Coordinates of C-alpha atoms in Angstrom, one line a residue:
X1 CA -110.7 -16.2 -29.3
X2 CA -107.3 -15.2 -28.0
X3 CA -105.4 -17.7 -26.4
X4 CA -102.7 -17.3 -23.5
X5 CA -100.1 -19.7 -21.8
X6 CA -99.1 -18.7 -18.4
X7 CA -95.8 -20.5 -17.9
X8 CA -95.0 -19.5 -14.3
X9 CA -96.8 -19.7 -11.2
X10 CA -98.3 -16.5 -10.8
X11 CA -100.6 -14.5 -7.9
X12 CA -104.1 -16.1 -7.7
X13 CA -105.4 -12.3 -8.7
X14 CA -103.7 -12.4 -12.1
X15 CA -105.6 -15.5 -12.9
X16 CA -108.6 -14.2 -11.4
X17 CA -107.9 -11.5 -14.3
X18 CA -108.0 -14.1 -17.0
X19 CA -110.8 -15.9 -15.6
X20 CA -112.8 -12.7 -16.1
X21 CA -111.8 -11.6 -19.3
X22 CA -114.1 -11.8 -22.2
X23 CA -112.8 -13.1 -25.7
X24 CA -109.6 -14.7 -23.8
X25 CA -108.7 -18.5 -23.2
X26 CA -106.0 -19.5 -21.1
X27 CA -103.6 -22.3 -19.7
X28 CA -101.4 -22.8 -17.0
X29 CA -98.4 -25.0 -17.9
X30 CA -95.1 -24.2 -15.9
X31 CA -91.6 -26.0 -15.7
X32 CA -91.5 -26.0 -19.9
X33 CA -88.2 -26.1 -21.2
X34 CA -86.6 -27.5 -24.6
X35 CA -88.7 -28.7 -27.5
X36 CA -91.8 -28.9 -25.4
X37 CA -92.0 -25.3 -24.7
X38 CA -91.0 -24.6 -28.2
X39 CA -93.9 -26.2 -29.2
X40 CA -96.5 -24.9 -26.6
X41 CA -95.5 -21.1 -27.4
X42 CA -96.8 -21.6 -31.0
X43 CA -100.3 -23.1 -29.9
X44 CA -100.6 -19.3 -28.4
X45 CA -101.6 -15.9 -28.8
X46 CA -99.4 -14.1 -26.1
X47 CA -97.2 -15.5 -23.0
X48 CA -97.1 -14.3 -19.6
X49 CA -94.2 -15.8 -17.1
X50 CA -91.3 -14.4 -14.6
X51 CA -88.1 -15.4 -14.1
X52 CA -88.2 -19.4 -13.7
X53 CA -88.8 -20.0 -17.5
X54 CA -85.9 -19.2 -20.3
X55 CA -86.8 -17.9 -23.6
X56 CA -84.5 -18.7 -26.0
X57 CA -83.8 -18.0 -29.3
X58 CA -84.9 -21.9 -30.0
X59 CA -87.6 -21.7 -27.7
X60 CA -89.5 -19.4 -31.1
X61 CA -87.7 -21.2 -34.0
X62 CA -90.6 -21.2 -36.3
X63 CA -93.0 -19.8 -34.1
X64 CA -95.6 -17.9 -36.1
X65 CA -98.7 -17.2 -34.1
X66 CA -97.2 -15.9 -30.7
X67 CA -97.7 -12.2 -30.4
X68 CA -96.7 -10.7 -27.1
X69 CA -94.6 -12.3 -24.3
X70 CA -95.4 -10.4 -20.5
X71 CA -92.6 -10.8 -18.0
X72 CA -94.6 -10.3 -14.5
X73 CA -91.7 -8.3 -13.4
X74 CA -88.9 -5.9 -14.5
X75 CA -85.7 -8.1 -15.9
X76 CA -86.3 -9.8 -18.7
X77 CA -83.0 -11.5 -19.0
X78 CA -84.6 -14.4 -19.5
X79 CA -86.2 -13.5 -22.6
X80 CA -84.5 -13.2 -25.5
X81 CA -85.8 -10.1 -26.4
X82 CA -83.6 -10.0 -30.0
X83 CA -85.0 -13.2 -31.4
X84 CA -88.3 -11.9 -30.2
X85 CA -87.9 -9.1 -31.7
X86 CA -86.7 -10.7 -35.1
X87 CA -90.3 -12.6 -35.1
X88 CA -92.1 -9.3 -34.5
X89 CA -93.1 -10.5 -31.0
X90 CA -93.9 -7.4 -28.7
X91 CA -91.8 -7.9 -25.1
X92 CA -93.5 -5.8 -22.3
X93 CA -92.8 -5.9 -18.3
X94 CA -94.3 -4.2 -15.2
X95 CA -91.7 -1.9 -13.8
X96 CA -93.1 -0.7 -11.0
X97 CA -94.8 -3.6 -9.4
X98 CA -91.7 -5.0 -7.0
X99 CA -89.9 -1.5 -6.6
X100 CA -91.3 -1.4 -2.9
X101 CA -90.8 -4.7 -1.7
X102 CA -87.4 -4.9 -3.6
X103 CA -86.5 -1.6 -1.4
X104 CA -87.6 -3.3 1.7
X105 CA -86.0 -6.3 1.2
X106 CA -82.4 -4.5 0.5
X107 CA -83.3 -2.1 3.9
X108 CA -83.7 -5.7 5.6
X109 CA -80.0 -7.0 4.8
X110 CA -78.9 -4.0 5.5
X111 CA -80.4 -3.8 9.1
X112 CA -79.2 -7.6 9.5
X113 CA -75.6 -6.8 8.3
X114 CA -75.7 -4.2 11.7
X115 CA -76.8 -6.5 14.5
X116 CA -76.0 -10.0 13.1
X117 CA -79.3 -11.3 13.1
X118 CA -78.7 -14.0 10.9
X119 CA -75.9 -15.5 13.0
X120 CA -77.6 -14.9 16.3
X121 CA -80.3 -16.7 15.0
X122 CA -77.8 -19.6 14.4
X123 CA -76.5 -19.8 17.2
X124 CA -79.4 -20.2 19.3
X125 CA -80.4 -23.0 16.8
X126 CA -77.2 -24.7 17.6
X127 CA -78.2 -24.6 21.7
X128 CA -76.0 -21.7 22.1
X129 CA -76.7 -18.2 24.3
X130 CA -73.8 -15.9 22.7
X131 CA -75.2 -12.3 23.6
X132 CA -71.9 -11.1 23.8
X133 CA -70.5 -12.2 20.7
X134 CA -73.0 -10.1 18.4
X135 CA -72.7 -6.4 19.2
X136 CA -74.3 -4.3 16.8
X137 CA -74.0 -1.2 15.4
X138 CA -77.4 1.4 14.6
X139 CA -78.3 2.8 11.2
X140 CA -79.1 6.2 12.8
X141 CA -75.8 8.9 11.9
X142 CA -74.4 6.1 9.2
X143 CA -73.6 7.2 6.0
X144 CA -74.9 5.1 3.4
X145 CA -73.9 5.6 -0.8
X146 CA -76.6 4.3 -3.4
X147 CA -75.4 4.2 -6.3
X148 CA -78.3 4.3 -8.6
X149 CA -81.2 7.1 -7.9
X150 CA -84.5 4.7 -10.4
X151 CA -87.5 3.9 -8.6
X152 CA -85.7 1.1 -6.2
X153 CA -82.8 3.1 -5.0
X154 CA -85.2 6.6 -4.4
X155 CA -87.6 4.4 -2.2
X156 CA -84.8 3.0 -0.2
X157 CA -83.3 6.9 0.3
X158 CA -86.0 7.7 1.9
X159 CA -86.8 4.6 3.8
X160 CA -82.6 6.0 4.5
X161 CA -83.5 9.4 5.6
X162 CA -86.5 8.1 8.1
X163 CA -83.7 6.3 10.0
X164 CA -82.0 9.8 10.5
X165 CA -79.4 8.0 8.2
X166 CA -76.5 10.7 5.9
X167 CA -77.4 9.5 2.2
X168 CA -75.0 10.5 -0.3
X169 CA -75.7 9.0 -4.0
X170 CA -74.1 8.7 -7.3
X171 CA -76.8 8.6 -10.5
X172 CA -75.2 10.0 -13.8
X173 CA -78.8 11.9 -15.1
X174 CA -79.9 12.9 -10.8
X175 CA -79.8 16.8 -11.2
X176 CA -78.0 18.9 -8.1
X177 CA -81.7 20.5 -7.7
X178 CA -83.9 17.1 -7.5
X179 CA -81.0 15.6 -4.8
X180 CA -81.4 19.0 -2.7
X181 CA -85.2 18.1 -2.9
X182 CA -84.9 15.2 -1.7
X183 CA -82.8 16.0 1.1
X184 CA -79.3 13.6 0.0
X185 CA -76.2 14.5 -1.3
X186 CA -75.0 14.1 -5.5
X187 CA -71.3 13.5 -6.1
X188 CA -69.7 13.2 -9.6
X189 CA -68.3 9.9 -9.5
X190 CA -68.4 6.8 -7.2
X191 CA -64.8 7.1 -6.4
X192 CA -65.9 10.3 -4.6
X193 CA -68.5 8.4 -2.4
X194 CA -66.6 5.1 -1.3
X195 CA -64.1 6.6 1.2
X196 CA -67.2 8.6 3.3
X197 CA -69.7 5.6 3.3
X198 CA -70.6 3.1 6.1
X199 CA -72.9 1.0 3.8
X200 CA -73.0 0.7 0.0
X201 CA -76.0 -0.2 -2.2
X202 CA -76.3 -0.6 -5.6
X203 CA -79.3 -0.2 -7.7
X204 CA -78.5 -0.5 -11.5
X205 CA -78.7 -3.0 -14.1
X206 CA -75.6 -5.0 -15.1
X207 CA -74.3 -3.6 -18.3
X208 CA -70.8 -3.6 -19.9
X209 CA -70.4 -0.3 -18.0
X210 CA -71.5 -1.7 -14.3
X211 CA -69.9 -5.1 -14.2
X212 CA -68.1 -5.6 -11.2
X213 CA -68.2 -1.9 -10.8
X214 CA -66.7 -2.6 -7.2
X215 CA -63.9 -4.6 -7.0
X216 CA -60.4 -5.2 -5.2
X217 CA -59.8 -1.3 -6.6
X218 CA -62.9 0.4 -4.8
X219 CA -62.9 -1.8 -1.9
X220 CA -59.5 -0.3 -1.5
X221 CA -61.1 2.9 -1.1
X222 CA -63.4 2.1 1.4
X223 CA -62.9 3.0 5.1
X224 CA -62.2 -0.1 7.3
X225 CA -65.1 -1.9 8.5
X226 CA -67.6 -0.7 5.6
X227 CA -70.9 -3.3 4.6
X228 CA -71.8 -3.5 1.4
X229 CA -75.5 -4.8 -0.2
X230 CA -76.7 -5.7 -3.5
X231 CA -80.4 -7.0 -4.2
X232 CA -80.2 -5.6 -7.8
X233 CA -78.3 -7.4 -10.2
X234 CA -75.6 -10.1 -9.8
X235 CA -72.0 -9.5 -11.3
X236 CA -72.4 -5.6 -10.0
X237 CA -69.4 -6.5 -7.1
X238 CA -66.9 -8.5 -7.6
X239 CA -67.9 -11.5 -5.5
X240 CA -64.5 -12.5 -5.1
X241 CA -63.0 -9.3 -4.3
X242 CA -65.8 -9.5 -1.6
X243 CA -64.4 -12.5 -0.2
X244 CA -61.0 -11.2 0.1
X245 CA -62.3 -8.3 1.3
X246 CA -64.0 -9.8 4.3
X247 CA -60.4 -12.5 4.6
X248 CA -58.4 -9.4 5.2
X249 CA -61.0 -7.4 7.3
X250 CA -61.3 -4.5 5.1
X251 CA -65.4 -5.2 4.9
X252 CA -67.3 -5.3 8.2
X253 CA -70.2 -7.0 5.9
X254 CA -71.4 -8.3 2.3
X255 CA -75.0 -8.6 2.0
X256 CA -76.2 -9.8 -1.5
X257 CA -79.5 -11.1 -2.7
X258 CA -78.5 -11.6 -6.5
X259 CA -75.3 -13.2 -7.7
X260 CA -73.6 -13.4 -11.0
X261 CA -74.7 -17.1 -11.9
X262 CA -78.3 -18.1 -10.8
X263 CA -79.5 -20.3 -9.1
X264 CA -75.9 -20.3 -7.0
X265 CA -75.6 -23.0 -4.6
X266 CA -72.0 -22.5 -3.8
X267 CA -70.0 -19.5 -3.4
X268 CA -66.8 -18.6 -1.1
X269 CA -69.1 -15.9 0.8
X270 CA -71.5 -18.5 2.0
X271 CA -70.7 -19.2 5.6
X272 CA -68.1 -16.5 6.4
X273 CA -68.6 -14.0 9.1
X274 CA -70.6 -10.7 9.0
X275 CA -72.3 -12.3 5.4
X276 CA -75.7 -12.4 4.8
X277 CA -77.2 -13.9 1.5
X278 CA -80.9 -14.9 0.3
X279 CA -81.7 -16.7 -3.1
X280 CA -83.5 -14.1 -4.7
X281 CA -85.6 -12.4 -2.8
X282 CA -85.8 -8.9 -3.3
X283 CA -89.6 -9.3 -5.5
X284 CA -90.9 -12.3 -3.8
X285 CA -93.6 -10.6 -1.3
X286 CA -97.6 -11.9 -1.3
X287 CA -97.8 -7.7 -2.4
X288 CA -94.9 -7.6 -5.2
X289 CA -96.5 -10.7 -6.8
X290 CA -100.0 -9.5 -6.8
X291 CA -98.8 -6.2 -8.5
X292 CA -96.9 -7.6 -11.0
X293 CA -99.1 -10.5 -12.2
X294 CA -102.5 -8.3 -12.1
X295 CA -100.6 -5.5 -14.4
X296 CA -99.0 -8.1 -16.3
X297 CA -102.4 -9.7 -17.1
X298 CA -104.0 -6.6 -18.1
X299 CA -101.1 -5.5 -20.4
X300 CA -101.4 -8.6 -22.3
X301 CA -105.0 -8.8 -23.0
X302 CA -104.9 -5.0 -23.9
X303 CA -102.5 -5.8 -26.5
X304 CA -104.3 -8.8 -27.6
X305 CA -108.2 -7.3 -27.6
X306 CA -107.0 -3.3 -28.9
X307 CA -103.1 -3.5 -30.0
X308 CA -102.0 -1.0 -27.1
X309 CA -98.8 -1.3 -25.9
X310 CA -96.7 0.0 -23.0
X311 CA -93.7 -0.6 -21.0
X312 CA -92.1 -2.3 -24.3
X313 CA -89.3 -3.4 -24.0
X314 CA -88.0 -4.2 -27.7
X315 CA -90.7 -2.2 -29.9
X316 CA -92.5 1.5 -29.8
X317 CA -96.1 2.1 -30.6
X318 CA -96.0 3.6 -33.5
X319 CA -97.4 3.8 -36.9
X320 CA -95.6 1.4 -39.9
X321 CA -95.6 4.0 -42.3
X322 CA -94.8 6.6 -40.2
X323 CA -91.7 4.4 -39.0
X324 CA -90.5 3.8 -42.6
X325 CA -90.6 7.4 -42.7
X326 CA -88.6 8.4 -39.8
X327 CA -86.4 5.2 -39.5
X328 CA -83.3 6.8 -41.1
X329 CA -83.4 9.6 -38.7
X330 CA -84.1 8.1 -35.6
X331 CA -81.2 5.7 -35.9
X332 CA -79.1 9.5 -36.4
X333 CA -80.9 11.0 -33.5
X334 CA -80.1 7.6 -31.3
X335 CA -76.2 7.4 -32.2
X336 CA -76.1 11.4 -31.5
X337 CA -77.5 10.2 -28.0
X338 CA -75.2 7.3 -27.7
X339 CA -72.4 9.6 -28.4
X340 CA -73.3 12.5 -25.9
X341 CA -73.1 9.9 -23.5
X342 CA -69.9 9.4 -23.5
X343 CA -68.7 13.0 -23.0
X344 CA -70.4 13.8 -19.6
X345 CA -69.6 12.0 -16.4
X346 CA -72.6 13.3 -14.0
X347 CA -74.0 16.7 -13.3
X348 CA -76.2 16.8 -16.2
X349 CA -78.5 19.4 -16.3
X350 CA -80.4 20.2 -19.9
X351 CA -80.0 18.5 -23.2
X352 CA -80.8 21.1 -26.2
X353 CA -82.3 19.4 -29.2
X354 CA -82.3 21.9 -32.5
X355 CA -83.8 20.5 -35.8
X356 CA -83.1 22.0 -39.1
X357 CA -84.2 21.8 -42.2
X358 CA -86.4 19.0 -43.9
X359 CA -86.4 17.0 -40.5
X360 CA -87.7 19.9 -38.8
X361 CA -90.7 19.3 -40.7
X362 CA -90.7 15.7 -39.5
X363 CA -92.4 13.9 -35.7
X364 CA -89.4 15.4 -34.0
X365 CA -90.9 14.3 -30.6
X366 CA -89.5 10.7 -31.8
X367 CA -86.8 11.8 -32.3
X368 CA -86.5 13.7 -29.0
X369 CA -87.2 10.3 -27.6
X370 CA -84.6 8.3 -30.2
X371 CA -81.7 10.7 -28.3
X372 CA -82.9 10.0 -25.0
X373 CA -82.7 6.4 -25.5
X374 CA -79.5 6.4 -27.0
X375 CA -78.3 8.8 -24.1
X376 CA -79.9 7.1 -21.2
X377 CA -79.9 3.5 -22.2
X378 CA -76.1 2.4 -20.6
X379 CA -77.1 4.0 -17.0
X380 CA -80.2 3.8 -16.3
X381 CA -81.6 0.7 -13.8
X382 CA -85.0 0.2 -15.9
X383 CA -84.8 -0.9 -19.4
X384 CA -84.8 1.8 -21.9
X385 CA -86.1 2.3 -24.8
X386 CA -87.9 5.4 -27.3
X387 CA -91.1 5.3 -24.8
X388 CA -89.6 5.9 -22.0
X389 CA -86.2 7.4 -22.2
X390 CA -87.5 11.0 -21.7
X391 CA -89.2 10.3 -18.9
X392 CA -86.8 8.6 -17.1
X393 CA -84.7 12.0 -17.8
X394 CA -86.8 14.5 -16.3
X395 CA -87.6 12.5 -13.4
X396 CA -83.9 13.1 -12.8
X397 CA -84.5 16.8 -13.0
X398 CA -83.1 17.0 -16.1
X399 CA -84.6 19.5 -18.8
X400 CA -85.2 18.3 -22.5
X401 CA -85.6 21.3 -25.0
X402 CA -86.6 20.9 -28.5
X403 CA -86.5 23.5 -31.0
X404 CA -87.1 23.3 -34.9
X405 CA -85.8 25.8 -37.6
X406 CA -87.6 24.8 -41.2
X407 CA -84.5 27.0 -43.3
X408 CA -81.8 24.6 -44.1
X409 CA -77.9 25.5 -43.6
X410 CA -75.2 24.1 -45.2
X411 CA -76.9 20.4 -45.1
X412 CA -80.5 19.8 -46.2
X413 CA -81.6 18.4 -42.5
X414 CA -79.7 18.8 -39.2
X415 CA -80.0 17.3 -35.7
X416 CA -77.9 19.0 -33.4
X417 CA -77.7 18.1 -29.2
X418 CA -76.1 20.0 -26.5
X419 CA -75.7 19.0 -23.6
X420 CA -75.0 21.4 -20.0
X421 CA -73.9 20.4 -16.6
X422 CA -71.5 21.6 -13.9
X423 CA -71.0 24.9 -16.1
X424 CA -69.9 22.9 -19.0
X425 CA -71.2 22.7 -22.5
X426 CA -70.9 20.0 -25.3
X427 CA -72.4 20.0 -28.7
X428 CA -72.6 18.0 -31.8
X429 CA -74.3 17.6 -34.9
X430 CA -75.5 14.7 -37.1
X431 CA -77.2 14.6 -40.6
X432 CA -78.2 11.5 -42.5
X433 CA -76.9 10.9 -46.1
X434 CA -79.3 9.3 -48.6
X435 CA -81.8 6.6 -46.6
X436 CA -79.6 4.7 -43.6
X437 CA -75.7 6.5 -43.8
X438 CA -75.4 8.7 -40.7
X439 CA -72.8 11.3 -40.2
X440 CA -71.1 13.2 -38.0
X441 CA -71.0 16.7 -39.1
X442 CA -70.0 18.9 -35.7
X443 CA -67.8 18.5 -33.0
X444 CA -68.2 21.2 -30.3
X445 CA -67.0 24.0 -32.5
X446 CA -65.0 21.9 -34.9
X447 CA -66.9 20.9 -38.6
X448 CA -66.3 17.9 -39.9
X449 CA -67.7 14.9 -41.3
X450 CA -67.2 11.5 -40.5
X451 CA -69.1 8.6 -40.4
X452 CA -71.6 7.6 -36.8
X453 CA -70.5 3.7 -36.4
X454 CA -68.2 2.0 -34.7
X455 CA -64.8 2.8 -32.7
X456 CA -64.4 6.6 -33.4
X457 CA -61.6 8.2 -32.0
X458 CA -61.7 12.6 -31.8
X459 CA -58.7 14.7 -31.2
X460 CA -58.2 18.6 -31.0
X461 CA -54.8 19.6 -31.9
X462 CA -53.4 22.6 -33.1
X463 CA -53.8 23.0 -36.9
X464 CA -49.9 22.6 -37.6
X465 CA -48.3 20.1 -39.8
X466 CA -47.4 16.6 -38.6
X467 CA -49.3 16.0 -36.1
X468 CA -52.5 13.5 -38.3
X469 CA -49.0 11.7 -39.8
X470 CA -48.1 11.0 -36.1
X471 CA -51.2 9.6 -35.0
X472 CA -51.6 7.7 -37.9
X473 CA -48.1 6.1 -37.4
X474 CA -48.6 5.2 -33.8
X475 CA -51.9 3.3 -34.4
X476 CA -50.1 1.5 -37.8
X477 CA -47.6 0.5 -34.8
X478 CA -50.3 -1.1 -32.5
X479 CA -51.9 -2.9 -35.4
X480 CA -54.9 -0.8 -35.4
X481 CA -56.1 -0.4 -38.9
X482 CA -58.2 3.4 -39.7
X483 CA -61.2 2.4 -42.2
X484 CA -61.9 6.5 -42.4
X485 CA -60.6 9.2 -41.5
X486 CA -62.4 13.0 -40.9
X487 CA -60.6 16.6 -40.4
X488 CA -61.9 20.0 -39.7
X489 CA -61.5 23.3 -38.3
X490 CA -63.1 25.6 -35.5
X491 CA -62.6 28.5 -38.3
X492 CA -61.7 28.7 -41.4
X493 CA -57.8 30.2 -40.6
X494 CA -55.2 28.1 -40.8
X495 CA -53.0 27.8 -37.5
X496 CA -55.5 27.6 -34.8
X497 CA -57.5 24.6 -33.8
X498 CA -58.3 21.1 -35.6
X499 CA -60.1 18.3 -35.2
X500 CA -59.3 15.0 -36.1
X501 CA -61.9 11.9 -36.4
X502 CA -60.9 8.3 -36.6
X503 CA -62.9 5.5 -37.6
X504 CA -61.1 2.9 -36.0
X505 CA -61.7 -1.4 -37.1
X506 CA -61.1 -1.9 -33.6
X507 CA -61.2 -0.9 -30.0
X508 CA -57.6 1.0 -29.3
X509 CA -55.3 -0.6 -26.8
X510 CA -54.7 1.9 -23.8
X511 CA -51.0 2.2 -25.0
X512 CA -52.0 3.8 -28.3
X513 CA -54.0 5.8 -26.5
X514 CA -51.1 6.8 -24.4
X515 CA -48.9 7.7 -27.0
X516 CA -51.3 9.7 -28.7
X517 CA -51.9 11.6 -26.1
X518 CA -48.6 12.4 -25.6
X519 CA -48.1 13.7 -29.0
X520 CA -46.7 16.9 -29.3
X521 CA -49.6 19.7 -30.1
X522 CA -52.5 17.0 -29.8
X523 CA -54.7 19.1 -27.0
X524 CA -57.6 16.7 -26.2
X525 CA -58.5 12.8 -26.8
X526 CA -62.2 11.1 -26.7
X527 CA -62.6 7.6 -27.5
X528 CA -66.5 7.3 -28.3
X529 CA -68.0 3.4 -29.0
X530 CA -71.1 3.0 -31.2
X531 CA -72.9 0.6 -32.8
X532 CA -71.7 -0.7 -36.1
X533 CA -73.3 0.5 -39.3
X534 CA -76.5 -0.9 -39.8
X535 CA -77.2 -2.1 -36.7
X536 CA -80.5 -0.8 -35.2
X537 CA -81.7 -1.1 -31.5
X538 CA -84.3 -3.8 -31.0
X539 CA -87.3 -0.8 -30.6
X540 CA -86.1 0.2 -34.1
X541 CA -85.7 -3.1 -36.1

């Protein structure tokens, strides 16, 4: 008998679910925390909760029977997936349970931002008849930039586009042909977008690359009198650029239903003019919750009663031995995406996948799906792993082509990625030395080999002496220390073009970038991050 803990309230329908389900016994115990929900996760077989519960790393110390945690919703934030991962606990969510009413609720701030519905409201609370001191302004012939074209940020396009709205959007994988479909505009960057906007939207997750991705700089660039909303992630805006913002009256608005430390009961927005803020809201409709808890439900007692999993969000379905097989060359495939995805900045259009070799002979469909991961996983709003990376891709109108060549070349397996966009094309190539050493082996046209980890640094230069000596002396300057170093050629003549490759201890301060850039003969430079050696993603460990 498989036993389940539901540790947060959830819709009457989900428990309906577990009421019904044969083979299954479940409890209801919410507000855990500390050693008492250390304790109650291991009296059970799987865990279903949303956001209200956190668990932590202590929260599974020892824990030895859990199997599957379900968070009835998309974050999981509040899981820590790594730990779970560590104890072979499976970590699934429902993605597409609260994308509607998480739209909805960001078209609602936005149409309370415009006629100051909030305030009115107030006012006639406080005994007060102040029709004159709320004018409006109508949606209809705005402009309005979403950054972010997932599920969330399409729905509220076209919820957009019915209010005869101009939609213009920024979304690194959203191909020129899907935009045009859907009747919006792409651009290449968000710079482009923020002077032309009258309301801004964000619908991303909060990564390293997103974090205050608006802030005193961007504001700058917006036209006077701009509103801006966020019901996605907290820590996307600067929320004290915001407040200067509105001081200075370069916003006509800030809407925001997340913030970047929850619960927030205090911020300098709360109470200023033209601000609107709810705790939270975005999922919490009778609809979202039913959605989520009912797919929730059934994804756990599939995995408990038949092992099927989906929407992971830390491991892939797939088989042990066939993993042990494969794992070498999936964590290749994945760093080759990682890396490709720092050398295109929007307008992509097909990634080319060739496999050569023994690996050619291998499940290259994983590793099709290892790239994508690796490629899509910093930009994407849903999380990302090998199960769904692809699809996210082509939903984005972007094409993923495979191809597979048994005859080795110079290496005895190749995995080689192109990618094309706005008439641009970047390849490179990767092979995997004995069991777990990647390498880098291609470079555009440039052969090389240097190792896949860590801090590289690449730079084309003309193949004349000096030049390596020069780099090398300005980074000895900055107190950057090289642990290897890679060279190579676009042909095998002396005097054209060369390629250097760094592997650097440590990220490069901007002035030694600087002055390498400047170095006379040095043509190009591409700093690329990576994981360190050894380190896996969670859907690989």
């Amino acid at each position: 008998m498989a036993k389940i803990i539901v540790l947060d309230k959830i819709s009457k329908d989900g428990l309906a679910l577990l009421d019904a389900a044969e083979g299954v016994e479940y409890e209801v115990r919410t507000g855990l925390k500390g050693e008492d929900l250390r304790q109650a996760l291991a009296e059970f077989d799987g865990a279903i909760c949303r956001s209200g519960v956190k668990i932590t790393a202590e929260s599974l110390e020892g824990n030895r029977r859990l199997k599957a945690i379900v968070r009835a919703g998309v974050g999981t934030d509040n899981i820590d997936r790594k730990a779970a991962t560590r104890l072979g606990i499976v970590v699934m969510n429902t993605p597409g349970g609260n994308t509607v009413s998480t739209a909805e609720h960001a078209f609602a701030l936005m149409l309370a931002l415009s006629r100051n519905v909030a305030a009115a409201n107030q006012s006639l609370v406080e005994g007060r008849w102040d029709r004159g001191a709320y004018m409006g302004t109508q949606l209809a012939d705005k402009t309005l930039g979403i950054v972010g074209l997932g599920r969330i940020g399409t729905e509220l396009a076209k919820r957009a586009l019915a209010f005869d709205m101009c939609v213009i959007a920024f979304d690194p994988f959203l191909s020129a042909e899907v935009a045009a479909k859907m009747g919006i505009e792409r651009v290449e960057t968000v710079a482009e977008m923020l002077p032309r906007i009258d309301y801004l939207t964000v619908h991303t997750p909060l990564t390293p690359e997103t974090k205050h991705l608006i802030g005193a700089k961007e504001i700058d660039l917006l036209k006077p009198g701009a509103r801006l909303i966020n019901a996605a992630r907290g820590g996307i805006y600067d929320e004290a650029a915001l407040a200067e913002g509105l001081k200075n009256g370069k916003l006509g608005g800030v809407a925001l239903d997340v913030f970047e430390q929850e619960p927030c009961t205090s911020s300098p927005l709360f109470g200023m003019p033209n601000v609107v803020c709810t705790p939270h809201l975005g999922a919490s409709t009778n609809e979202a919750q039913t959605l989520v808890a009912v797919e929730g439900v059934q994804l756990l007692i599939n995995f408990l009663k038949t092992g099927e999993i989906r929407h992971a969000v830390n491991v892939v379905a797939i088989q042990p031995q066939t993993l042990e097989t494969l794992r070498g060359y999936l964590d290749v495939a994945y760093r080759l995406g990682r890396l490709m995805s720092q050398v295109h900045d929007g307008g992509l259009e097909t990634c080319a996948l060739a496999y050569r070799g023994e690996v050619a002979e291998k499940e290259t469909r994983l590793l099709t799906a290892a790239f994508c991961a690796g490629l899509a996983e910093s930009a994407m709003e849903e999380e990302v792993n090998i199960v769904n990376a692809e699809l996210l891709l082509r939903e984005r109108g972007i094409q993923i082509q495979e191809e597979t060549q048994r005859r080795p070349s110079v290496f005895s397996s190749t995995v080689t990625a192109t990618l094309t966009g706005k008439g641009q094309t970047f390849t490179a190539a990767a092979t995997l030395f004995g069991n777990n050493m990647p390498r880098l082996i291609r470079l555009d046209d440039c052969r090389l080999e240097a190792y896949l980890d860590g801090n590289l640094l690449a730079f084309v230069h003309h193949d004349v002496p000096g030049i390596i000596g020069a780099v090398g002396t300005i980074f000895g300057k900055h107190g950057v220390n090289i642990a290897q170093m890679s060279v190579g050629r676009r042909s095998d003549t002396p005097g054209g073009e060369a390629i250097g490759v760094l592997n650097l201890d440590g990220p490069p301060p901007q002035q030694a970038i600087d002055e390498v850039t400047a170095v006379h003969g040095l043509l190009s430079v591409r700093i690329f991050a990576l994981p360190v050696a050894g380190r896996l993603p969670a859907w690989l460990q």
